[in-house]
GROMACS .gro file of C-alpha atoms in nm:
model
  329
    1UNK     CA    1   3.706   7.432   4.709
    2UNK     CA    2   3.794   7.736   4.468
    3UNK     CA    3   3.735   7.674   4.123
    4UNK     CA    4   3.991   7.613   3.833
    5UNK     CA    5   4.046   7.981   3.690
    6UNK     CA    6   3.855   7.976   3.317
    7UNK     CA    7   4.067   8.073   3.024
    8UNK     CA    8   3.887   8.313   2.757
    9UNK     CA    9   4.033   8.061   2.474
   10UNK     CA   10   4.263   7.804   2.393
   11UNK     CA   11   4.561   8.008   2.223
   12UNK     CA   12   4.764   8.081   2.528
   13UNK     CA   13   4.809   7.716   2.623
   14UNK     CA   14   4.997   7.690   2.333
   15UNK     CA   15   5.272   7.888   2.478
   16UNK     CA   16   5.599   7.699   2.563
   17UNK     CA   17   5.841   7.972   2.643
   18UNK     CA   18   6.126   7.822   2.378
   19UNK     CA   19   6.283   8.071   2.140
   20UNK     CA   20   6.342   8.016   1.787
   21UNK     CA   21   6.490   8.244   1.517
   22UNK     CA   22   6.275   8.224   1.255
   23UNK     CA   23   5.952   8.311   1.493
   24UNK     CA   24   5.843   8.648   1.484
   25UNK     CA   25   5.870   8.805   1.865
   26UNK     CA   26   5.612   9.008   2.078
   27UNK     CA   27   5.645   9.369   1.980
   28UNK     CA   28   5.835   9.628   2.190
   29UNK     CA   29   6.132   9.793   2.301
   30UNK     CA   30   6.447   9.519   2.315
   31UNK     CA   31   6.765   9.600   2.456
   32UNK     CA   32   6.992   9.567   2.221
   33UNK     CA   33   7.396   9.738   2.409
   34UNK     CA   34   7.475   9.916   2.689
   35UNK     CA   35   7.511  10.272   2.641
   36UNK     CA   36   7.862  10.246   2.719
   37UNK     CA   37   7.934  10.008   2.463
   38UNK     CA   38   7.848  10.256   2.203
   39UNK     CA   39   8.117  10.528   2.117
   40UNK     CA   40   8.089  10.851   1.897
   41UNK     CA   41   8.253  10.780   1.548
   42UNK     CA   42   8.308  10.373   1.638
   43UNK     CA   43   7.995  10.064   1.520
   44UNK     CA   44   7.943   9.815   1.800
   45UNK     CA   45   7.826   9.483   1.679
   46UNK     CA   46   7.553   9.225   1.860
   47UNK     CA   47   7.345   8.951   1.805
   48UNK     CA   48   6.956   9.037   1.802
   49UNK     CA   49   6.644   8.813   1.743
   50UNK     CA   50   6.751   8.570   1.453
   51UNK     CA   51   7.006   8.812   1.336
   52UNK     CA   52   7.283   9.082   1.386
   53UNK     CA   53   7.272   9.427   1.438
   54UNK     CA   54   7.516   9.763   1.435
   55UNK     CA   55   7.467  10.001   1.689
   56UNK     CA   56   7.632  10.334   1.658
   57UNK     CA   57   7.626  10.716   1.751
   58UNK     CA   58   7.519  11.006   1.462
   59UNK     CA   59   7.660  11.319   1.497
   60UNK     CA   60   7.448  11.448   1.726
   61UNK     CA   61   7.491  11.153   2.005
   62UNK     CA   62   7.176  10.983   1.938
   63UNK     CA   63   7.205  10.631   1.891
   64UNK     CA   64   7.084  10.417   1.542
   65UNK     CA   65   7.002   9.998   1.491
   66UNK     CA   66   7.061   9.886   1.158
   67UNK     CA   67   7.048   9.526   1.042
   68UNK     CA   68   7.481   9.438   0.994
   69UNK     CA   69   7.427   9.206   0.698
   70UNK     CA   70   7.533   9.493   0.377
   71UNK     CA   71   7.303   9.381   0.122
   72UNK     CA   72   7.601   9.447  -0.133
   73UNK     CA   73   7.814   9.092  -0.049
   74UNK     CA   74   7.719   9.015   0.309
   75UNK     CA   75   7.967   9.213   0.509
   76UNK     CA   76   7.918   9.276   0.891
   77UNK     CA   77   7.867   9.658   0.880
   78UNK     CA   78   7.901   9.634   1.285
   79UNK     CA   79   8.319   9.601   1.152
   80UNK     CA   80   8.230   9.938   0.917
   81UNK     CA   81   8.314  10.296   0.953
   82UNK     CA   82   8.090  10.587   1.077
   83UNK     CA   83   8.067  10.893   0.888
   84UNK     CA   84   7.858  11.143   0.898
   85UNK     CA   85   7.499  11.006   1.013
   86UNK     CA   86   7.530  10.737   0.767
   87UNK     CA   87   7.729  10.409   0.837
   88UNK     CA   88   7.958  10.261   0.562
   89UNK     CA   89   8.057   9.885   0.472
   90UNK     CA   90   8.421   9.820   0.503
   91UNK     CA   91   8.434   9.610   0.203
   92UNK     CA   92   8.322   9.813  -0.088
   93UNK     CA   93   8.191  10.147   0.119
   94UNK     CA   94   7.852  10.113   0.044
   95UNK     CA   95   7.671  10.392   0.283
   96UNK     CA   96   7.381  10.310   0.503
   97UNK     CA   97   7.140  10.613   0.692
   98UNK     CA   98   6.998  10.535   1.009
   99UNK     CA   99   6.668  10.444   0.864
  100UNK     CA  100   6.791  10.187   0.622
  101UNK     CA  101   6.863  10.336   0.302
  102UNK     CA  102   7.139  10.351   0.090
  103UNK     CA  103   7.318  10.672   0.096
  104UNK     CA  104   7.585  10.620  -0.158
  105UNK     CA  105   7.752  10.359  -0.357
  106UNK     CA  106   8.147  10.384  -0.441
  107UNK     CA  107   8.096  10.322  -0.836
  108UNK     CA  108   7.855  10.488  -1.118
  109UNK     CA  109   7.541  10.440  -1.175
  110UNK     CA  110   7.204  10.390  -1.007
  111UNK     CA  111   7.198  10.290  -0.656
  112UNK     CA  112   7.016   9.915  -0.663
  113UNK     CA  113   6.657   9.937  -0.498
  114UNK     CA  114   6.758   9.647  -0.311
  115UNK     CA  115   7.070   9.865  -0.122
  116UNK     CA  116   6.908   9.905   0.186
  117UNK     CA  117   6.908   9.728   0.571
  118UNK     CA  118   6.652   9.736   0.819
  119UNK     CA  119   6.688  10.061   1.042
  120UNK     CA  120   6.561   9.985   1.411
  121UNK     CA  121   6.344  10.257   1.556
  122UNK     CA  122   6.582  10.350   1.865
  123UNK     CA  123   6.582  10.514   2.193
  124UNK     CA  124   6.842  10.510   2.451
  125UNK     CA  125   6.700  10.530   2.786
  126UNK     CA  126   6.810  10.409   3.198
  127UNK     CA  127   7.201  10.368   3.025
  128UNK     CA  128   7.048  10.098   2.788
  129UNK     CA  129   7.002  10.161   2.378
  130UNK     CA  130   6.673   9.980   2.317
  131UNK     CA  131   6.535   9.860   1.965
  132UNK     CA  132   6.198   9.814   1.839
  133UNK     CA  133   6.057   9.503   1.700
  134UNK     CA  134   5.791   9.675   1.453
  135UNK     CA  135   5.768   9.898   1.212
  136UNK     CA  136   5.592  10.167   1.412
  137UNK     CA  137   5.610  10.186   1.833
  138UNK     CA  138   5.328  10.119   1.964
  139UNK     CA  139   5.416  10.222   2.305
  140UNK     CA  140   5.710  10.434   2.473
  141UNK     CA  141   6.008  10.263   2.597
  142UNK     CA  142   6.018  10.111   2.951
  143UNK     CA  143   5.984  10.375   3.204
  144UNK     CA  144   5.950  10.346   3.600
  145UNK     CA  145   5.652  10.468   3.746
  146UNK     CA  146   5.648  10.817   3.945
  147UNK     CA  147   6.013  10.931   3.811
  148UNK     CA  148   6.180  11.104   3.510
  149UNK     CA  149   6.484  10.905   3.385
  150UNK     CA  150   6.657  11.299   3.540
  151UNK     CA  151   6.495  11.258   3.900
  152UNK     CA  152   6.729  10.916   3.917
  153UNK     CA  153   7.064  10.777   3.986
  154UNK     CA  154   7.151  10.474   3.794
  155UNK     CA  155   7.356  10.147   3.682
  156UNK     CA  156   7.290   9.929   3.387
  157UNK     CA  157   7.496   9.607   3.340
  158UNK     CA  158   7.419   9.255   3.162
  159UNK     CA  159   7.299   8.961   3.386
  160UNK     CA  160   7.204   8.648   3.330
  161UNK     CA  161   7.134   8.422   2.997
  162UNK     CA  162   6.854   8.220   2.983
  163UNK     CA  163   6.690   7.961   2.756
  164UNK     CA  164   6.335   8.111   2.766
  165UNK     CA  165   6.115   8.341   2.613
  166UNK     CA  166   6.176   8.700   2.800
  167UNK     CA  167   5.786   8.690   2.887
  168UNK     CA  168   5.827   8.352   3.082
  169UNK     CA  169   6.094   8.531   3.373
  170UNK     CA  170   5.893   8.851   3.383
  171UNK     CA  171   5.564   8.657   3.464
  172UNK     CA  172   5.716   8.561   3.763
  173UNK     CA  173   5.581   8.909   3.891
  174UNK     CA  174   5.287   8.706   3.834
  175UNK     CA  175   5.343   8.410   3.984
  176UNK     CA  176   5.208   8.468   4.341
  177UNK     CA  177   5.247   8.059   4.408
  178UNK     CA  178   5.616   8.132   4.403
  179UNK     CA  179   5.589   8.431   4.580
  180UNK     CA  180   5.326   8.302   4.888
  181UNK     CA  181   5.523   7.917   4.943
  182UNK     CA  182   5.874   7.906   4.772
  183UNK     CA  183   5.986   8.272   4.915
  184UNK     CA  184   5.726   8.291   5.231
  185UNK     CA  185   5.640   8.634   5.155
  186UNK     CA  186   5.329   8.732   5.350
  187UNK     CA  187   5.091   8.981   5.108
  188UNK     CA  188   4.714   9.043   5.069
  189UNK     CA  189   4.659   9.146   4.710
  190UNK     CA  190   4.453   8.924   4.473
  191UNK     CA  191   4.447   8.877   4.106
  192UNK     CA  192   4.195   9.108   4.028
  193UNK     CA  193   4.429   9.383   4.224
  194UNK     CA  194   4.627   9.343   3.872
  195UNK     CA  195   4.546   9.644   3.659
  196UNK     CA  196   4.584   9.559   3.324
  197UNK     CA  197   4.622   9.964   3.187
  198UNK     CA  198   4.607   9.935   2.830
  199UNK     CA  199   4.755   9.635   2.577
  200UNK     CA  200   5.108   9.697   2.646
  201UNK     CA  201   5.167   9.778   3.012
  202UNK     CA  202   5.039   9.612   3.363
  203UNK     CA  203   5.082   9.795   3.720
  204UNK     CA  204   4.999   9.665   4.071
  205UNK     CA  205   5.160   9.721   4.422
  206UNK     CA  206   5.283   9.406   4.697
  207UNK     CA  207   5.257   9.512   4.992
  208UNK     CA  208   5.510   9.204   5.135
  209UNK     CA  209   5.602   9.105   5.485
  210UNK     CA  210   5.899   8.884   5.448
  211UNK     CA  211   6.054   8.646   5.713
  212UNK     CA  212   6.398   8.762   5.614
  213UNK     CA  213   6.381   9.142   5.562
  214UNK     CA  214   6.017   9.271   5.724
  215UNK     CA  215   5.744   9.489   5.571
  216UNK     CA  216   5.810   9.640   5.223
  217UNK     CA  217   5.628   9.739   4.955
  218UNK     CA  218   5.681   9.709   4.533
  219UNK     CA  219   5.505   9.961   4.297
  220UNK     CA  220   5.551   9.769   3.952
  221UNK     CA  221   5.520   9.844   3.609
  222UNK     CA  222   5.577   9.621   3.355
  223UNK     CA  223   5.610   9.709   2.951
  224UNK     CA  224   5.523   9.459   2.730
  225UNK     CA  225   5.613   9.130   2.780
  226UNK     CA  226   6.002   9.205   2.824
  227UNK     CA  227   6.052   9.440   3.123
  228UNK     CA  228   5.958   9.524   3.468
  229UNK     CA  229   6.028   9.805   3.657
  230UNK     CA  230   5.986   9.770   4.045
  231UNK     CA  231   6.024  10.008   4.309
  232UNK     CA  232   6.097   9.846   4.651
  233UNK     CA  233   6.011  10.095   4.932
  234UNK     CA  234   6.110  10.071   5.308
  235UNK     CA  235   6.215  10.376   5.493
  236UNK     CA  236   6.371  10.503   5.145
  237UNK     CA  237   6.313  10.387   4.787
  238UNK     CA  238   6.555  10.159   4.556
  239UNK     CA  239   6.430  10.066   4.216
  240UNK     CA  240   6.494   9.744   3.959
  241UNK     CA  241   6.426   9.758   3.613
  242UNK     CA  242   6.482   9.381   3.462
  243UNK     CA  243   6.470   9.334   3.064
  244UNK     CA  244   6.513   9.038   2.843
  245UNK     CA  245   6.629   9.051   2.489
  246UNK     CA  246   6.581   8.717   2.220
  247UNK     CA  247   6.886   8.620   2.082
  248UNK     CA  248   6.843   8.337   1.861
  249UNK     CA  249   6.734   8.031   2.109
  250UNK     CA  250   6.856   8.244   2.423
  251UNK     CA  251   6.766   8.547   2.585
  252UNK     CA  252   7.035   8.776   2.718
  253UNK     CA  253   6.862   9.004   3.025
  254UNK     CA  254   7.003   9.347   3.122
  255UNK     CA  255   6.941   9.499   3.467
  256UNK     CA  256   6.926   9.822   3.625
  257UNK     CA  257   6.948   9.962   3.935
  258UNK     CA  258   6.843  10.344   4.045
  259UNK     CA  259   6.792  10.545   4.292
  260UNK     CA  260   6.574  10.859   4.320
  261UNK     CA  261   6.831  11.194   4.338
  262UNK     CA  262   6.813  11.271   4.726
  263UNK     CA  263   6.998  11.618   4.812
  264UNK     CA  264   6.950  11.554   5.210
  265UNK     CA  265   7.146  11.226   5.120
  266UNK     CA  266   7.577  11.191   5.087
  267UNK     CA  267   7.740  11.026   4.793
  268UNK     CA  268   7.813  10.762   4.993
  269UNK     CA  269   7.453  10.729   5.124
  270UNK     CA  270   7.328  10.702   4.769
  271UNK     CA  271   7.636  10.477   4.669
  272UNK     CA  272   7.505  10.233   4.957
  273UNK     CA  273   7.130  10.244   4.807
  274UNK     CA  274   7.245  10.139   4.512
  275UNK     CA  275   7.416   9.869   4.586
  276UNK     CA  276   7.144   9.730   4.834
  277UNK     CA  277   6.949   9.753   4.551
  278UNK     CA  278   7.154   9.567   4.329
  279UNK     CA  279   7.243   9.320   4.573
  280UNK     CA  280   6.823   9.263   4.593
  281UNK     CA  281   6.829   9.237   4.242
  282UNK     CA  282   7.128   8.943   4.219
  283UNK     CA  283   6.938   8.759   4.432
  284UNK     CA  284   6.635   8.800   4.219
  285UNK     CA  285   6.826   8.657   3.966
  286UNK     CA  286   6.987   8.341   4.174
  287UNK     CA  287   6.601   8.272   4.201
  288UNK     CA  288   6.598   8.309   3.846
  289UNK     CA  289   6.872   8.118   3.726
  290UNK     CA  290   6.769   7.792   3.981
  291UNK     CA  291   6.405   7.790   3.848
  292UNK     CA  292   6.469   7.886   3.456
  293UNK     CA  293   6.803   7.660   3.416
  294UNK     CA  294   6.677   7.335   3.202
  295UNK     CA  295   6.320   7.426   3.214
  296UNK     CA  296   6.076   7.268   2.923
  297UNK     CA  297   5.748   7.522   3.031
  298UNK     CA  298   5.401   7.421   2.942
  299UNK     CA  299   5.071   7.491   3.060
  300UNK     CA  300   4.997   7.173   3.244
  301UNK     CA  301   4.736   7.081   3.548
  302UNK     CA  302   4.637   7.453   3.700
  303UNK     CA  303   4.526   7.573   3.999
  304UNK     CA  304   4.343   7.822   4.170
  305UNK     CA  305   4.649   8.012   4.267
  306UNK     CA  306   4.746   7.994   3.880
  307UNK     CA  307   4.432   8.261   3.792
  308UNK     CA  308   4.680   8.618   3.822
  309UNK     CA  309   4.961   8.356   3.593
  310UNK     CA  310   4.656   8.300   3.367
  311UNK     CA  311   4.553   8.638   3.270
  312UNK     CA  312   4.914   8.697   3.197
  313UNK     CA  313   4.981   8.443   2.987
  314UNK     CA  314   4.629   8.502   2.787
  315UNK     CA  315   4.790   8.851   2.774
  316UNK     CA  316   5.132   8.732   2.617
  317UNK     CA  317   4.949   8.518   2.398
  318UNK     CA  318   4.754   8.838   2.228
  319UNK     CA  319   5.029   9.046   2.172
  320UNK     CA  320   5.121   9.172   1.836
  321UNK     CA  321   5.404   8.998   1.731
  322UNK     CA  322   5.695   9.149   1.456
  323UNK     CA  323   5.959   9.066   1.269
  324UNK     CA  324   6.113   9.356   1.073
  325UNK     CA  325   6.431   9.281   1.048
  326UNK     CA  326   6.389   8.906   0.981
  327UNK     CA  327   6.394   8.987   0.573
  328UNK     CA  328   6.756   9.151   0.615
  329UNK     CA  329   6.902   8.895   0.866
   0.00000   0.00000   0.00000
């Protein structure tokens, strides 16, 4: 009979996959708007972690995350103005830089030391503007393996929300119980096939034979304990990028779909990839939504199909955890 897999401590049963505010989150890159909600010259306001942020556009395009509270009388600076590079308060035009830091003040005087919100290292990346929970990045935003963000054609759009930690719903890439008996998906690999390449990203390939669809197989890289990036290859290549984002005691999740840049293929060829691959992706998510909707997760009675959901969760459970902004929320 194989043998119970053996944690390397007690921490990670601990985990329980509910979200609350006031608990710091796993490092990394968080998406925080589509790029599409963010216009040159105009704030857009959202939810993030236990608070609210601004997202906007300097004048060079680039996009900036600054905590919305104005440390002045508690405006939303999301409902501000941009000028310049610096974004100002509506109510009595205090001026914010991307980092943070008081720019100006209307009256005379010394600006306060305390004039200043928390300014969200930021990338923009696969149509998504990402924020980091930390001070400094420790790692690059998600990427997909083999492919510049230029080799690729792509759509980003929000999905689902859920009521668990984002690291719960990407360890179902993990979960190869699920995969072998609740989707009959035929595939060879075995836990130690995981590579684990450094402390904040994972990569294996499935080679799958499924009941439904036939042979396929999924390059995957996964960043942190947010996103996953899969490439699903037949006789041509479609690629999924899932990411989950805290927001308060939910988690919003953004998807993308892409498409490597093909010039032997029409428009409309690469149009159709697209949306096979975003049709694969909603039902991804149906799975999602049936297994995640009402769950209460612990770690309970394990088996020996639980070891490659073991390692992952003793990885979640060691991951630097943040919270930056939680001072200006």
């Amino acid at each position: 009979m194989p043998e119970r897999p053996q944690p390397e401590g007690e921490d990670w049963r601990a985990l329980d996959a509910i979200l609350r505010p006031e608990d710091p989150q796993p490092e990394g890159w968080y998406a925080v708007a589509l790029s599409d909600d963010v216009t040159s010259g105009q704030a857009f306001g959202t939810d993030f972690l236990g608070g609210r942020v601004a997202v906007y556009r300097r004048q060079s395009g680039e996009a900036a995350v600054v905590s919305a509270r104005c440390p002045h009388m508690g405006a939303d600076l999301s409902l501000g103005d941009v000028v310049g590079d610096d974004l100002r308060c509506t109510y009595h035009h205090f001026c914010f830089r991307p980092d943070g830091s008081c720019s100006s003040i209307p009256s005379e005087g010394p600006i306060p030391s305390a004039a200043r919100v928390h300014g969200f290292p930021t990338a923009e990346r696969f149509g998504i503007v990402w924020a980091y929970n930390g001070d400094i990045p420790l790692f690059p935003p998600p990427t997909i393996r083999d492919y510049e963000e230029s080799d690729l054609l792509f759509r980003a759009r929000r999905t689902n929300v859920f009521e668990v930690a984002p690291w719960l719903s990407i360890g179902n890439t993990f979960d190869f119980m699920h995969l072998r008996y609740v989707h009959a998906l035929d595939f060879e690999i075995e836990p130690e096939d995981v590579r684990y390449v450094d402390d904040h990203h994972i990569e294996l390939e499935i080679p799958f034979v499924s009941p439904e669809t036939g042979a396929f197989e999924q390059r995957i890289r996964v960043t942190g304990t947010n996103a996953v990036s899969f490439q699903t290859v037949t006789d041509h290549t479609t690629i999924g990028l899932f990411t989950s984002t805290p927001v308060g005691t939910t988690a919003q999740t953004y998807y993308v779909a892409a498409v490597p840049k093909d010039p032997d293929a029409s428009p409309a060829e690469l149009e159709k990839r697209l949306a096979e691959q975003e049709t694969f992706g909603n039902d991804l998510l149906v799975d999602d939504a049936r297994t995640l909707t009402g769950i209460r997760f612990k770690v309970g009675s394990l088996v020996a199909g639980d070891t490659a959901m073991v390692k992952y969760m003793q990885w979640v459970s060691r991951f630097p955890t943040a919270a930056p902004g939680a001072a200006f929320f």
